[in-house]
Coordinates of C-alpha atoms and ligand atoms in Angstrom, one line a residue:
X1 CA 0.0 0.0 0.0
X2 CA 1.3 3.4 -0.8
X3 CA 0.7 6.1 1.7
X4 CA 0.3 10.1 0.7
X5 CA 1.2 11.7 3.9
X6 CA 0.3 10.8 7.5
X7 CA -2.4 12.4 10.0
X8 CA -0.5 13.7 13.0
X9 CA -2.9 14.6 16.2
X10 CA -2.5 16.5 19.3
X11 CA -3.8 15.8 22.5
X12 CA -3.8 18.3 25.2
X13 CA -6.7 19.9 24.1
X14 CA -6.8 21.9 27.3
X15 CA -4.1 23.9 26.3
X16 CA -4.8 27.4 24.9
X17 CA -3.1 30.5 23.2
X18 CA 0.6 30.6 23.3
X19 CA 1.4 27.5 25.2
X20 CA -0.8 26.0 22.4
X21 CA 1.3 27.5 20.0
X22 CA 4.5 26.8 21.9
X23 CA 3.8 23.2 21.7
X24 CA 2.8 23.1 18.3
X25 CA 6.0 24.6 17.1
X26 CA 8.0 22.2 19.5
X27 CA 6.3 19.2 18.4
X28 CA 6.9 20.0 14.4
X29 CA 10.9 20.5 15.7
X30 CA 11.1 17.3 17.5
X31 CA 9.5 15.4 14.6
X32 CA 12.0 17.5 12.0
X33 CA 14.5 16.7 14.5
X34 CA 13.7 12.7 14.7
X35 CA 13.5 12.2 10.9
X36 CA 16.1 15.0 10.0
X37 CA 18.0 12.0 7.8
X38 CA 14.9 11.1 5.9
X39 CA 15.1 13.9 3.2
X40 CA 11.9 14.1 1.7
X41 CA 9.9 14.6 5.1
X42 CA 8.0 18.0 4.8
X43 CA 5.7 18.6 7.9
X44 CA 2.5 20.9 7.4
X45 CA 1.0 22.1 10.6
X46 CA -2.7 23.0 11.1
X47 CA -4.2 24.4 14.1
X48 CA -5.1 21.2 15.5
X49 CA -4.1 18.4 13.8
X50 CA -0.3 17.7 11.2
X51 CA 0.6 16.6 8.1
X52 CA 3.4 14.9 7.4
X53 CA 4.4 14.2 3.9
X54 CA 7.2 11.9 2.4
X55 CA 8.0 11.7 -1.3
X56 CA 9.8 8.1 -1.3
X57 CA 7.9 5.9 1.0
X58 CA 10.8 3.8 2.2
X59 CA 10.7 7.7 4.2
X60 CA 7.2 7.4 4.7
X61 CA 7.3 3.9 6.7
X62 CA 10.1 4.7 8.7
X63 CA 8.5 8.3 10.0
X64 CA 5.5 5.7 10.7
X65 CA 8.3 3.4 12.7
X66 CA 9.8 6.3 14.9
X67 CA 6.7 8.6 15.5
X68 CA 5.7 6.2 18.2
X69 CA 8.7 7.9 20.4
X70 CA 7.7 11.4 20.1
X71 CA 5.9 12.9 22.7
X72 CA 3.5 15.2 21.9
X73 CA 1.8 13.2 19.6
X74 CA -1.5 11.6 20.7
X75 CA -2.5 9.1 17.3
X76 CA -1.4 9.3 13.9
X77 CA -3.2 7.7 10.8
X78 CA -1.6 7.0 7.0
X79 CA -3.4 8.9 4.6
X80 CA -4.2 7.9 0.8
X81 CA -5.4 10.6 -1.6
X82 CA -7.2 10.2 -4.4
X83 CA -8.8 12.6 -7.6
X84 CA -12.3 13.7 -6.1
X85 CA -14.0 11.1 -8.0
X86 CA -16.2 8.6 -7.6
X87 CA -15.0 6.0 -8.7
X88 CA -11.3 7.4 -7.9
X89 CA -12.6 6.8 -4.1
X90 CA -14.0 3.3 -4.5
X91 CA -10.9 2.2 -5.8
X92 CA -8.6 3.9 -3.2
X93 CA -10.8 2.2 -0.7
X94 CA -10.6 -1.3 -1.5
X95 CA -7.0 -0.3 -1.4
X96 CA -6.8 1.1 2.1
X97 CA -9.3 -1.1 3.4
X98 CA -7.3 -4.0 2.5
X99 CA -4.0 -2.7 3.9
X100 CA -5.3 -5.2 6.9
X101 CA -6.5 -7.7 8.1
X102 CA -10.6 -7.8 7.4
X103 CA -12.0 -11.0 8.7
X104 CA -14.6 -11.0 11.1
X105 CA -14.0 -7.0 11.7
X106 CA -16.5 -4.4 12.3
X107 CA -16.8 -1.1 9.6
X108 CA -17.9 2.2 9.2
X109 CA -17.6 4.7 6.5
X110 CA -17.3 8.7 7.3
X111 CA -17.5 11.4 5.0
X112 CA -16.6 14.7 5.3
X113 CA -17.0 17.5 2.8
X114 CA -15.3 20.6 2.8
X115 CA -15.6 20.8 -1.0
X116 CA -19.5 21.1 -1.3
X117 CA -19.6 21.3 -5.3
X118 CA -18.8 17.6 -4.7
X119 CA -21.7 16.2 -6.9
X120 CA -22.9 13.5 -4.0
X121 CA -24.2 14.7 -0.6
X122 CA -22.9 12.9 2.2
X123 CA -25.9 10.3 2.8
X124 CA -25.3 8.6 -1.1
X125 CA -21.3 8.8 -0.8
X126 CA -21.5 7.2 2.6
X127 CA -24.0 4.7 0.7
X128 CA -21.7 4.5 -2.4
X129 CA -18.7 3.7 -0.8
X130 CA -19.8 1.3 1.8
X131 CA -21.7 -0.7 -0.6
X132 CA -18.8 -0.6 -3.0
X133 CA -16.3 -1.8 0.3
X134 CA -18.8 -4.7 1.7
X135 CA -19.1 -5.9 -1.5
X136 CA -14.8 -6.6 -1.8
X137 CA -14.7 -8.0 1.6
X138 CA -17.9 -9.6 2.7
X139 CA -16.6 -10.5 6.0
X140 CA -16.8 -7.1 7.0
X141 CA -19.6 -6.2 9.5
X142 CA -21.2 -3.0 9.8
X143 CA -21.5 -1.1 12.8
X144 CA -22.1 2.4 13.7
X145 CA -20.4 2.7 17.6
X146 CA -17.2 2.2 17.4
X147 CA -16.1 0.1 14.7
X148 CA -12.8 -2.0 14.4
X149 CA -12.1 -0.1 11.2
X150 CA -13.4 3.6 10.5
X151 CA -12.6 3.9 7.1
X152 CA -12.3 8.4 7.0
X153 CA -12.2 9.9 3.3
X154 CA -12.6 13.8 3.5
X155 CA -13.3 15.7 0.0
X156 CA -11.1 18.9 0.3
X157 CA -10.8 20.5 -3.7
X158 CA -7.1 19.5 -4.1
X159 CA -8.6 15.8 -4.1
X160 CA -9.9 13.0 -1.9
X161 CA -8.5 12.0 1.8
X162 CA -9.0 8.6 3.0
X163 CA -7.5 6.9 6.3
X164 CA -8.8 3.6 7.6
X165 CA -5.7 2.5 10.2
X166 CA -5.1 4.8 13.7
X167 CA -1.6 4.6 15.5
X168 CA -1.6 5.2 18.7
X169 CA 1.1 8.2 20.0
X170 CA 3.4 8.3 22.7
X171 CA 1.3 11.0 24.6
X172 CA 2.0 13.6 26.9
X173 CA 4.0 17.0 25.9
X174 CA 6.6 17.4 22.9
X175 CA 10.2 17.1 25.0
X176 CA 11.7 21.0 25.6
X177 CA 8.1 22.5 25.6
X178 CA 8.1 22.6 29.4
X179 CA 11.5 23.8 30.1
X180 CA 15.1 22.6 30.9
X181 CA 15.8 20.1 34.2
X182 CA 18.3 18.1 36.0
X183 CA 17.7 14.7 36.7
X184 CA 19.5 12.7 39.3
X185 CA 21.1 9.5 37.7
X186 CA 22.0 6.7 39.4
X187 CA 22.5 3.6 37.8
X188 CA 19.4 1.8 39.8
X189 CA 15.4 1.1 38.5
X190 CA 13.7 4.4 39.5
X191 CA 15.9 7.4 38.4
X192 CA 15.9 6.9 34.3
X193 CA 11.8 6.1 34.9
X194 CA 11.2 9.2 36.8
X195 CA 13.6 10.9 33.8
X196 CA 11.1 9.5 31.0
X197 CA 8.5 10.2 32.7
X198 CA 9.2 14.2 32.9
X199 CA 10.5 14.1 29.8
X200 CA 6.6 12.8 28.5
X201 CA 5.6 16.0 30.3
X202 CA 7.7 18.3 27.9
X203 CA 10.8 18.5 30.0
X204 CA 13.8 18.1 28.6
X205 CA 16.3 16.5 30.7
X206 CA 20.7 17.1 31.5
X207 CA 21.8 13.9 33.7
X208 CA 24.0 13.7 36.3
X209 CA 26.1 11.3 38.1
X210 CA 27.9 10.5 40.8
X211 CA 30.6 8.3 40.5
X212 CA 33.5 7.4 43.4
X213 CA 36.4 5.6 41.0
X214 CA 38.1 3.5 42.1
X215 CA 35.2 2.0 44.3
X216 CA 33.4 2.1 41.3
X217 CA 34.1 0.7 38.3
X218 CA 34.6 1.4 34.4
X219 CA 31.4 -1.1 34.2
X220 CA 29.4 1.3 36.3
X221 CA 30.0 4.7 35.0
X222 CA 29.1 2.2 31.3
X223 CA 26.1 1.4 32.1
X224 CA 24.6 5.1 33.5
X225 CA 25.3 6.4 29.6
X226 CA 23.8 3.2 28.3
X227 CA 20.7 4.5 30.5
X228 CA 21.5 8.0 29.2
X229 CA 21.6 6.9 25.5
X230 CA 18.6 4.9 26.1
X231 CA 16.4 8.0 27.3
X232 CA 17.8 10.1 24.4
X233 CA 15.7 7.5 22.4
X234 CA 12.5 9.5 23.6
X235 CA 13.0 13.1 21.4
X236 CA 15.7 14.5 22.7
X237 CA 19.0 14.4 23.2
X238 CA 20.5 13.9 26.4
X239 CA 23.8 15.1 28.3
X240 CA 25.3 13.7 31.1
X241 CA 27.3 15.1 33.5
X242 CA 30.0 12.7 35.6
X243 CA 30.8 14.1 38.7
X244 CA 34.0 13.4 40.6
X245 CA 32.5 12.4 44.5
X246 CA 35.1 9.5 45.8
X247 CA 37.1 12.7 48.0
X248 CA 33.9 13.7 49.2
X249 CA 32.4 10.3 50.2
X250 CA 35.5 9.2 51.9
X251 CA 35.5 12.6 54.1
X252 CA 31.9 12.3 55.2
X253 CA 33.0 8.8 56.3
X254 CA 35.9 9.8 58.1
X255 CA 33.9 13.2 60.0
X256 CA 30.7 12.4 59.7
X257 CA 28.7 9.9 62.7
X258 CA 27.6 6.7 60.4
X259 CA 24.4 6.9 61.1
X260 CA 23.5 10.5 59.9
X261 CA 26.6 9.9 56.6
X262 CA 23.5 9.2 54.0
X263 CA 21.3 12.2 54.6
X264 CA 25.0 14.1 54.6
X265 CA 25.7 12.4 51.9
X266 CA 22.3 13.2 49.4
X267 CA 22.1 16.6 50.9
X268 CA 26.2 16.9 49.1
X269 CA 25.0 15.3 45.6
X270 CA 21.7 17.7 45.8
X271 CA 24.3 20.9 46.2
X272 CA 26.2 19.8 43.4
X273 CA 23.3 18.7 41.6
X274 CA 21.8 22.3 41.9
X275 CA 24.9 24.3 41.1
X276 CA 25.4 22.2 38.0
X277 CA 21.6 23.0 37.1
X278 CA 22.5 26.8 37.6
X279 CA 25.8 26.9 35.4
X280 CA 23.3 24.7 32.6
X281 CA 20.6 26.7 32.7
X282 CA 17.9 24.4 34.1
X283 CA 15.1 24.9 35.8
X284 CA 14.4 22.3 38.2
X285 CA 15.9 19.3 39.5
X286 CA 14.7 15.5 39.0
X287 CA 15.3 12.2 41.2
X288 CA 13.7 8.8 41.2
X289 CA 12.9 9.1 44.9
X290 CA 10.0 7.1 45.9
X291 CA 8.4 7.9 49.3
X292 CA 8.9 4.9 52.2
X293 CA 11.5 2.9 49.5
X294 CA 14.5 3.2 51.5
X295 CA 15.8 5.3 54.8
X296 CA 16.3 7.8 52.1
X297 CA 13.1 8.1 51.3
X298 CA 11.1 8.7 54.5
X299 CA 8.7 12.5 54.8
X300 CA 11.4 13.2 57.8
X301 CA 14.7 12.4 55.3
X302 CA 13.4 13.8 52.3
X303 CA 12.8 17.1 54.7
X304 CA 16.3 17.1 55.8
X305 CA 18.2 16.0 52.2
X306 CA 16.1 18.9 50.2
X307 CA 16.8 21.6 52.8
X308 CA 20.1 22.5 50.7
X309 CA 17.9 24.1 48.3
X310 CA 15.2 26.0 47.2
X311 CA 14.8 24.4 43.6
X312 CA 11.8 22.7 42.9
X313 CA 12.6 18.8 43.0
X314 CA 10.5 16.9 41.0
X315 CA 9.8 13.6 41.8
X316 CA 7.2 11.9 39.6
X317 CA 7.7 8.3 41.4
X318 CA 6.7 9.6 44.8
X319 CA 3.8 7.8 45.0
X320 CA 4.4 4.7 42.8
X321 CA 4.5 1.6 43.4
X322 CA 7.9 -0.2 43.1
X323 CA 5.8 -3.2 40.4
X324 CA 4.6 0.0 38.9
X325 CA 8.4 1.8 38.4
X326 CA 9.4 -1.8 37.2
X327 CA 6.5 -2.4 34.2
X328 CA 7.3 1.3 32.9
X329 CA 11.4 0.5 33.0
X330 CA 10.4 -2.5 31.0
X331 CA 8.4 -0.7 29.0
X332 CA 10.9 1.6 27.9
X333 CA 13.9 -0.9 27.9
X334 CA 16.0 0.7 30.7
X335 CA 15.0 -2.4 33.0
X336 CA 17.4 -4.8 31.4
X337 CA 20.0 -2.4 31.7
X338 CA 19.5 -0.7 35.6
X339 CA 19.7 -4.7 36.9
X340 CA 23.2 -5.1 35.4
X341 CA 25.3 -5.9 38.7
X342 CA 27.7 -2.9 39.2
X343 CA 28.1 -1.1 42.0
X344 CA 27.0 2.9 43.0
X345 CA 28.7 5.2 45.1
X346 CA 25.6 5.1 48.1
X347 CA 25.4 1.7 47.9
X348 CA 29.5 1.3 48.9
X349 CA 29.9 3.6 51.4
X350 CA 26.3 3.1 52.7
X351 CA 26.4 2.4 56.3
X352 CA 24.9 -0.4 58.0
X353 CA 22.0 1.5 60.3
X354 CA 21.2 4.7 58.4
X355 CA 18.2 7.1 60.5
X356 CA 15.0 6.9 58.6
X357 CA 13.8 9.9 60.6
X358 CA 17.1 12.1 60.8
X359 CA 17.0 16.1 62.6
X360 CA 17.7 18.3 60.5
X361 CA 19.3 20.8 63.0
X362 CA 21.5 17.3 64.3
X363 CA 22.7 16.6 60.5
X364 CA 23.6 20.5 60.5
X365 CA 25.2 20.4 63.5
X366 CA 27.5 17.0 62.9
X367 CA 28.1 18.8 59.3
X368 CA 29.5 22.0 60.7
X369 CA 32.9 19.9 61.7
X370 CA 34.0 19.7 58.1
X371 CA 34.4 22.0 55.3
X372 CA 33.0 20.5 52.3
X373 CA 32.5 23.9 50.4
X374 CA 36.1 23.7 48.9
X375 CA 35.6 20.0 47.6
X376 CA 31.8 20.5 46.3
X377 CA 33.0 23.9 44.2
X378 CA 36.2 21.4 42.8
X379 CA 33.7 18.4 42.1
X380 CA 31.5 20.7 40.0
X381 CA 34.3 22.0 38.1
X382 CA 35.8 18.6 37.2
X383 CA 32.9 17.0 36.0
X384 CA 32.7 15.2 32.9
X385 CA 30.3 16.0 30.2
X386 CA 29.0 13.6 27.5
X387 CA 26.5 14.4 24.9
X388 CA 24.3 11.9 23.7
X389 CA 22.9 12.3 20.4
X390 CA 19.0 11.3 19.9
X391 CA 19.0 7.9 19.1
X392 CA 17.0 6.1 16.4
X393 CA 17.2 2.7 15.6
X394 CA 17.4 0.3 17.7
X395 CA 14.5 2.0 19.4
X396 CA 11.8 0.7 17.5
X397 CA 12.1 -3.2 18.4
X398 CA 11.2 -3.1 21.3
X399 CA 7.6 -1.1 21.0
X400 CA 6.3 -1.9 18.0
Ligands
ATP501 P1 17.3 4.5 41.8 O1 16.7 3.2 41.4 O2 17.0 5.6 40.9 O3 18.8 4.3 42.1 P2 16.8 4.0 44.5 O4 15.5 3.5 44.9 O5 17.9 3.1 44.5 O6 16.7 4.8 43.2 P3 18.3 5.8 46.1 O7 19.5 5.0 45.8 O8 18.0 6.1 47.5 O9 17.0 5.1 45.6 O10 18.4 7.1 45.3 C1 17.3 8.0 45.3 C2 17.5 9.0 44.2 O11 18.7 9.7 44.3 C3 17.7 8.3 42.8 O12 16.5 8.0 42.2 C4 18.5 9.3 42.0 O13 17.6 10.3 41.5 C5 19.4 9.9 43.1 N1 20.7 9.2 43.1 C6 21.1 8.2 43.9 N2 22.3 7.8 43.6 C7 22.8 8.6 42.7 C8 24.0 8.7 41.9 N3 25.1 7.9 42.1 N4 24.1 9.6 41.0 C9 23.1 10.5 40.7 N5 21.9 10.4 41.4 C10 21.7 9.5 42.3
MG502 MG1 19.8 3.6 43.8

């Protein structure tokens, strides 16, 4: 079957004015972006739907393989187009119609006519071309509420329309519409979930790591930019930051009572976290923190860790489920990678009894022995930064 140009719609229908036109012009970027190396791509936006249209379509089938991954978009549907004929449209029908699998399906035709010197009204098209389908493929039933197969043709004067097949979109908000953030990357199961899951809400996304070489590994610091690279599958591209933290790990160990070292210890990586956002220009910071996970993770610790800063943390897994986090990393194929073996920085140095309901004026207080200013300010500056380009293909196996 040879497809015309594809149906792009938008969901977000709440949104209005400029933020309507903000993430118009966003999502045709990102979808530019996506298929730059598909050359005959030209993208036509209306006010509430998009047209994509490919010359070759060995381009048109692979901007139907990789709009899956782009947010923004809510459903997309191949288009045909015909002359503005009768007959023209019966034909093109049979066609589109038998794109799929028939048997045993339910059918309806639509018509809509913006062209009304169209000879036909609507009732005798609708009539015309239905007939003309059953007849083709008599295992076919008709039904009016929602039919398997809603076979579209719209008369505009440059010619006929017809679609028949709707993809479903990724959703949410085209990446970069809502602003710039930080997110916290560990090499565990939440952080890259809660990273994919702002970035579906139009935020694009700089990483950042903490890594302690020698204590951990080559392997480790591998497998955070596999999680990186995989995330810059969804629309954007994403840039880690490595940041330098073994000097600063082993002097909370050494000055800091054991069992208040891990709030010390997240309240450090927020800091650096949060001057990092400042010299990038982002807005907010993100972490995979899930409330009553982990000591970490109690009201009381969260109180005491975000106290270093005013930033807005995001943290979209607060209230999920672990079995939740887990489906949506498998989802999105960071799972496989996140269970890979290697070690992280908290997990090394972690000691055996952390507080679950630290003070924050006692963590001050045992903090106020050391001066970590000097090493946070040289961590920051040492940091290692990778870009990761957007990646394409060896995206789609795993969704579609
Ligand atoms: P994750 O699965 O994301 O590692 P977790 O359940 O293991 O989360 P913690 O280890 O307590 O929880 O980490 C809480 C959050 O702190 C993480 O989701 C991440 O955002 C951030 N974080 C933890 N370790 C690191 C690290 N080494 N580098 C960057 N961020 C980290
Ligand atoms: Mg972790």
């Amino acid at each position: 079957m040879e497809w015309n140009e594809l149906l792009i719609r938008y969901g977000e229908l709440s949104l209005k004015g400029r933020n309507r036109n903000t993430f118009v012009r966003k999502l045709r970027n990102n979808i530019k972006e996506a298929l730059r190396d598909l050359k005959t791509v030209v993208i036509k936006p209306e006010r509430d739907r998009m047209f994509l249209i490919a010359e070759d379509q060995q381009d048109m089938k692979e901007a139907i393989a990789r709009l899956p991954y782009i947010f923004g978009i809510q459903s997309f549907s191949p288009v045909a187009k015909c002359e503005a004929s009768l007959d023209a449209i019966k034909e093109k029908a049979l066609a589109v119609i038998g794109a799929d699998e028939t048997e045993g399906k339910t059918f309806k035709v639509e018509i809509r006519r913006t062209d009304k010197s169209f000879p036909l009204v609507t009732g005798e098209l609708q009539q015309e071309i239905g007939g003309h389908v059953l007849r083709h493929f008599p295992k076919l039933i008709v039904k009016m509420k929602k039919p398997d197969i809603l076979l579209h043709v719209e008369i505009r004067e440059e010619g006929a329309f017809l679609t028949a097949k709707v993809y479903e979109g990724a959703g949410g908000m085209p990446v970069g519409s809502n602003g710039h953030s930080m997110l916290m990357l560990s090499g565990g199961i939440d952080s890259p979930v809660a990273g994919y899951l702002m970035m579906k809400r139009g935020v694009s996304i700089d990483a950042i790591h903490f890594a302690s070489p020698p204590f951990t590994s080559e392997l480790a610091k591998k497998k955070v930019m596999d999680l990186a690279e995989k995330l810059s599958t969804f629309g954007a591209a994403v840039r880690l930051h490595i940041i330098p933290f073994t000097e600063i790990q082993q002097m909370i160990v050494s000055q800091v009572p054991d069992n208040v070292s891990m709030t010390t210890t997240r309240r450090l990586m927020l800091q650096i976290a949060d001057k990092v956002r400042q010299e990038e220009g982002a807005l907010a910071i993100v972490t995979g923190e899930s409330l009553g996970q982990v000591a970490s993770q109690t009201l009381e610790s969260l109180t005491a860790i975000n106290a270093v800063t005013e930033t807005p943390i995001l943290r979209p897994l607060i209230a999920a489920d672990k079995l939740e986090i887990i489906q949506i990393a498998q989802k999105i194929g960071t799972y496989d990678i996140s269970i890979q073996p290697y070690e992280d920085c908290c997990t090394i140095f972690s000691p055996s009894n952390p507080k679950t309901k630290p003070r924050l004026d006692k963590v001050i207080y045992y903090e106020s022995f050391s001066d970590f200013a000097p090493l946070v300010e040289e961590a920051v500056k040492n940091r290692e930064t990778v870009q990761l380009p957007l990646q394409q293909e060896d995206a789609f196996e795993d969704l579609l």
